[in-house]
Amino acid sequence: NYVKWVYNMHIPGGFQFWLFLAFFLGFAIKVPLFPFHTWLPDAHVEAPTAGSVILAGILLKMGTYGFVRFSLPLFPEASRYFIPFIALLSIIAIIYGALCALAQEDMKKLVAYSSVSHMGLVMLAMFALNPIGIQGSVLQMLNHGVSTGALFLIVGIIYERRHTRLIREFGGLSKVVPAFATFFMITMLSSIGLPGLNGFIGEFTCLAGVFKYNWRYAAFAVTGVILGAGYMLWLYQRTMFGRITNPKNIGIADMNLREWIYMTPLVITFIWIGIYPKPVFNIMKVTVDHLVEQVNPDYFKQKAQHEAKLKKALFYPTKSGDFAGAPSSLKVSEREKSHRLD
């Protein structure tokens, strides 16, 4: 059994350090994590639509999956040691990727840089090394694959009709292709984390895990989320709203049956995970708890101690007869007690 074999391995601490760095280099390029991200935008621009969907939905996840499956359980001491280093790179990726996306004129390149930002959040939550952070990280891997894959399909649909991805070539498309504009809007809102859609559950869980570890890291991550809403909403506003300034956009055909068929299940997935994510969390809960116990054994000990103190404070009264955890406004003075007895 691979899982038992990995969990029972005990690699010496000094050896873990160098092995972790070797694994980190390979997986960080695949994620891609800053500063190993430079290949991704060019790869997306040159790839056909199907290639970009596979790259965003599957291939990038091989890097984050590698960290979860190999680096964390095999090198727990090194993983804890390198948390500040990986957190720094992840925060830079979140903010830098979002700022680069804001500056893009090519729709596909904008979505590519958004992937750098989103995967930075995945890495930051993963290395919070607590159950909620790792669960959010895994869920956000799924969400990113679905939402960003759908964004590349959206870009591909419009590219087939106009043979350009430059944002300045569009404007007012919602008047010409209302069905396309609707699918684009739902996909865009999913990507930025609108409540009720899958992106919100993933981002909120990731941020909760990071906040539990270090609120300063979470504050920087929230900045990236805000910037993410900025570049996506700005993209939608520039392409879908306003006047039709380019006459080539007037005769564009709306979505055909084939496009409806492959976009509809994706939108259903956005809504399903956004409203009812419990089955996804239930599937990963036991595995994530085992992983946290392996890589961060102090977490559950500290949690048990905290719960014991809280229980004692709430349910066991002090010598004065008040509950230890009761607010001062609820504590009764001796004079009040004597008045009540009278």
XYZ file of C-alpha atoms in Angstrom:
342
model
C 0.000 0.000 0.000
C 1.653 3.200 -1.196
C -0.028 5.465 1.363
C 1.053 3.348 4.355
C 4.551 3.042 2.909
C 4.867 6.809 2.537
C 3.448 7.580 5.979
C 5.769 5.049 7.629
C 8.910 6.392 5.984
C 11.289 8.376 8.174
C 13.830 10.235 6.046
C 16.580 11.957 8.085
C 16.072 15.705 8.525
C 19.233 16.828 6.705
C 18.498 14.550 3.768
C 14.899 15.830 3.674
C 16.175 19.377 3.144
C 17.942 18.604 -0.150
C 15.333 16.167 -1.423
C 12.570 18.685 -0.757
C 14.424 21.332 -2.768
C 14.856 18.911 -5.676
C 11.167 17.978 -5.664
C 10.223 21.621 -5.162
C 12.072 22.740 -8.283
C 10.245 20.243 -10.492
C 6.796 20.796 -9.022
C 7.137 24.605 -8.780
C 7.867 24.830 -12.513
C 4.790 22.735 -13.208
C 2.427 24.716 -10.929
C 3.833 27.297 -12.039
C 4.997 29.229 -8.978
C 6.797 32.575 -9.201
C 9.526 32.964 -10.529
C 9.109 29.786 -12.615
C 5.916 30.996 -14.308
C 7.309 32.671 -17.433
C 6.594 29.720 -19.722
C 2.849 29.609 -19.002
C 1.465 32.732 -20.768
C 3.391 31.970 -23.973
C 2.326 28.322 -23.860
C -1.335 29.305 -23.585
C -1.089 31.874 -26.387
C 0.506 29.375 -28.774
C -1.723 26.433 -27.838
C -5.095 25.789 -29.487
C -8.205 26.067 -27.333
C -8.246 22.362 -26.489
C -4.573 22.516 -25.508
C -5.183 25.458 -23.180
C -8.114 23.666 -21.543
C -6.012 20.548 -20.918
C -3.096 22.657 -19.686
C -5.259 24.623 -17.226
C -7.518 21.766 -16.177
C -5.047 18.903 -15.796
C -1.375 19.613 -16.417
C -0.940 22.508 -13.970
C -2.526 20.381 -11.240
C 0.274 17.841 -11.584
C 2.515 20.331 -9.792
C 0.195 21.001 -6.853
C -0.774 17.325 -6.700
C 2.920 16.470 -6.511
C 3.335 18.678 -3.448
C 0.313 17.118 -1.710
C 1.086 13.547 -2.686
C 4.866 13.455 -2.382
C 6.571 16.516 -0.869
C 4.400 16.952 2.221
C 4.190 13.313 3.419
C 7.746 12.370 2.416
C 9.483 15.461 3.807
C 7.376 16.775 6.720
C 10.242 18.474 8.570
C 11.511 20.194 5.430
C 7.950 21.214 4.514
C 7.550 22.995 7.842
C 10.993 24.574 7.538
C 10.299 26.060 4.094
C 6.838 27.492 4.891
C 8.015 31.161 5.019
C 9.918 30.767 1.741
C 6.993 29.165 -0.114
C 4.529 31.617 1.441
C 6.629 34.523 0.129
C 6.732 33.095 -3.406
C 2.999 32.331 -3.278
C 2.085 35.856 -2.169
C 4.261 37.343 -4.915
C 2.569 35.028 -7.441
C -0.904 36.060 -6.242
C -0.286 39.804 -6.521
C 2.151 39.803 -9.451
C -0.084 37.512 -11.532
C -3.100 39.728 -10.868
C -1.226 42.935 -11.765
C 0.086 41.386 -14.985
C -3.438 40.259 -15.873
C -4.659 43.840 -15.439
C -2.103 45.010 -18.017
C -2.949 42.491 -20.761
C -4.612 43.322 -24.075
C -4.860 39.680 -25.203
C -7.766 37.828 -23.576
C -5.953 34.506 -23.523
C -2.854 35.992 -21.940
C -5.028 37.667 -19.311
C -6.568 34.316 -18.360
C -3.090 32.752 -18.322
C -1.794 35.310 -15.809
C -4.926 34.798 -13.730
C -3.852 31.151 -13.459
C -0.533 32.251 -11.947
C -2.443 34.238 -9.321
C -4.930 31.467 -8.545
C -2.280 28.780 -8.246
C -0.350 31.031 -5.873
C -3.377 30.990 -3.564
C -3.553 27.199 -3.862
C 0.090 26.890 -2.777
C -0.292 29.373 0.079
C -3.301 27.513 1.500
C -1.592 24.144 1.083
C 1.421 25.189 3.139
C -0.744 26.549 5.946
C -0.575 22.868 6.950
C -3.977 22.735 8.604
C -7.032 20.722 7.472
C -9.132 23.656 6.292
C -6.239 25.114 4.304
C -5.369 21.859 2.547
C -9.038 21.084 1.881
C -9.460 24.540 0.369
C -6.301 24.054 -1.668
C -7.525 20.767 -3.144
C -10.992 22.182 -3.823
C -9.490 25.242 -5.485
C -7.436 22.967 -7.744
C -10.725 21.487 -8.951
C -12.384 24.895 -9.209
C -9.490 26.382 -11.149
C -9.517 23.511 -13.617
C -13.237 23.910 -14.261
C -13.515 27.715 -14.206
C -10.300 28.595 -16.043
C -10.871 25.787 -18.520
C -14.289 27.302 -19.202
C -12.717 30.751 -19.654
C -10.381 29.362 -22.308
C -13.390 27.787 -24.039
C -15.118 31.194 -23.951
C -12.069 32.840 -25.526
C -11.944 30.043 -28.105
C -15.598 30.556 -29.043
C -15.089 34.241 -29.827
C -11.746 33.580 -31.544
C -13.424 31.161 -33.980
C -15.724 33.966 -35.091
C -13.359 36.941 -35.169
C -9.865 35.391 -35.362
C -8.538 37.872 -32.830
C -8.192 37.879 -29.050
C -7.337 41.571 -28.632
C -9.711 43.197 -26.157
C -9.751 46.502 -28.040
C -11.319 44.744 -31.061
C -14.523 44.090 -29.115
C -17.208 46.017 -27.275
C -20.981 45.809 -27.015
C -21.058 42.077 -27.809
C -23.889 41.430 -25.335
C -26.247 43.074 -27.840
C -25.137 40.731 -30.635
C -24.494 37.426 -28.817
C -26.647 37.422 -25.635
C -26.286 33.686 -24.937
C -22.503 33.913 -25.200
C -22.519 36.991 -22.938
C -24.542 35.078 -20.330
C -22.183 32.093 -20.280
C -19.209 34.455 -20.194
C -20.702 36.336 -17.237
C -21.361 33.190 -15.171
C -17.881 31.827 -15.906
C -16.255 35.156 -15.059
C -18.181 35.399 -11.774
C -17.169 31.841 -10.939
C -13.527 32.736 -11.481
C -13.635 35.791 -9.207
C -15.453 33.945 -6.413
C -19.026 35.234 -6.384
C -20.994 33.719 -3.448
C -23.183 30.894 -4.704
C -20.604 29.719 -7.232
C -17.693 27.310 -6.849
C -14.951 29.931 -6.761
C -16.312 31.465 -3.571
C -16.193 28.181 -1.648
C -12.640 27.462 -2.763
C -11.253 30.938 -2.124
C -13.027 31.353 1.207
C -11.771 27.985 2.469
C -8.224 28.729 1.304
C -8.246 32.139 2.985
C -9.710 30.669 6.186
C -6.880 28.142 6.345
C -4.241 30.790 5.687
C -5.799 33.168 8.230
C -5.700 30.395 10.815
C -1.960 30.044 10.242
C -0.932 33.692 9.754
C -3.318 36.604 9.315
C -0.660 38.701 7.566
C -0.330 36.132 4.790
C -4.125 36.112 4.472
C -4.221 39.913 4.169
C -1.859 39.822 1.181
C -3.865 36.978 -0.364
C -7.093 38.973 -0.053
C -5.416 41.785 -1.991
C -4.873 39.362 -4.867
C -8.513 38.268 -4.748
C -9.650 41.899 -4.985
C -7.340 42.514 -7.948
C -8.720 39.336 -9.534
C -12.219 40.755 -9.408
C -10.846 43.929 -10.990
C -9.251 42.395 -14.067
C -12.125 39.992 -14.756
C -14.864 42.591 -14.395
C -12.848 45.032 -16.502
C -12.406 42.381 -19.203
C -16.140 41.723 -19.265
C -17.009 45.414 -19.299
C -14.674 46.169 -22.217
C -15.847 43.268 -24.370
C -19.556 42.894 -23.580
C -20.801 46.399 -22.729
C -20.716 49.778 -24.405
C -21.290 50.671 -28.053
C -20.375 48.407 -30.967
C -17.466 50.394 -32.354
C -16.143 47.717 -34.732
C -18.505 46.891 -37.636
C -16.983 43.386 -37.859
C -18.741 42.524 -34.588
C -22.248 43.215 -35.879
C -22.747 39.966 -37.766
C -21.208 37.571 -35.207
C -23.222 34.367 -34.735
C -24.324 33.415 -31.242
C -23.471 30.071 -29.624
C -24.361 26.959 -31.591
C -25.673 23.633 -30.255
C -22.213 22.089 -29.818
C -21.082 25.040 -27.711
C -24.230 24.894 -25.593
C -23.601 21.193 -24.967
C -20.060 21.594 -23.627
C -20.643 24.835 -21.699
C -23.856 23.861 -19.888
C -22.337 21.046 -17.732
C -19.558 23.413 -16.662
C -22.049 26.048 -15.509
C -24.011 23.371 -13.632
C -20.759 22.356 -11.906
C -20.105 25.976 -10.878
C -23.519 26.196 -9.230
C -23.482 22.698 -7.694
C -20.138 23.149 -5.927
C -21.074 26.693 -4.944
C -24.332 25.621 -3.292
C -23.516 22.114 -2.034
C -19.765 21.468 -1.641
C -20.206 19.006 1.243
C -19.704 15.812 -0.834
C -16.359 17.121 -2.097
C -15.179 17.938 1.434
C -16.390 14.567 2.735
C -14.359 12.707 0.114
C -11.096 14.389 1.092
C -11.576 14.827 4.868
C -10.029 11.567 6.121
C -7.071 11.769 3.744
C -6.395 15.410 4.597
C -6.544 14.698 8.341
C -4.019 11.874 7.914
C -1.766 14.169 5.909
C -1.898 16.959 8.511
C -1.201 14.440 11.271
C 1.876 13.333 9.351
C 3.297 16.697 8.335
C 2.123 18.873 11.253
C 1.573 16.572 14.273
C 1.345 19.465 16.741
C -1.808 20.806 15.066
C -4.232 18.260 16.519
C -2.530 18.352 19.939
C -2.929 22.120 20.114
C -6.500 21.843 18.874
C -7.357 19.284 21.581
C -5.770 21.462 24.278
C -7.674 24.519 23.066
C -10.985 22.624 23.021
C -10.321 21.280 26.527
C -9.658 24.796 27.859
C -12.760 26.124 26.129
C -14.906 23.311 27.522
C -13.554 23.909 31.015
C -14.198 27.638 30.746
C -17.757 27.166 29.520
C -19.001 24.290 31.663
C -17.079 24.343 34.955
C -17.869 27.154 37.451
C -15.232 28.914 39.502
C -15.224 29.169 43.309
C -17.397 32.281 43.143
C -20.134 30.273 41.468
C -19.721 31.941 38.080
C -18.720 30.126 34.944
C -15.094 30.745 34.049
C -15.906 31.521 30.453
C -18.912 33.716 31.101
C -18.733 37.373 30.024
C -18.300 39.877 32.827
C -21.767 41.288 32.123
C -23.282 37.908 33.003
C -21.340 37.401 36.243
C -23.371 38.066 39.367
C -21.843 39.976 42.252
C -22.147 38.811 45.861
C -24.394 41.801 46.711
C -26.786 40.906 43.876
C -26.875 37.303 45.061
C -27.800 38.381 48.602
C -30.550 40.680 47.263
C -31.986 37.814 45.253
C -31.987 35.549 48.306
C -33.836 38.234 50.295
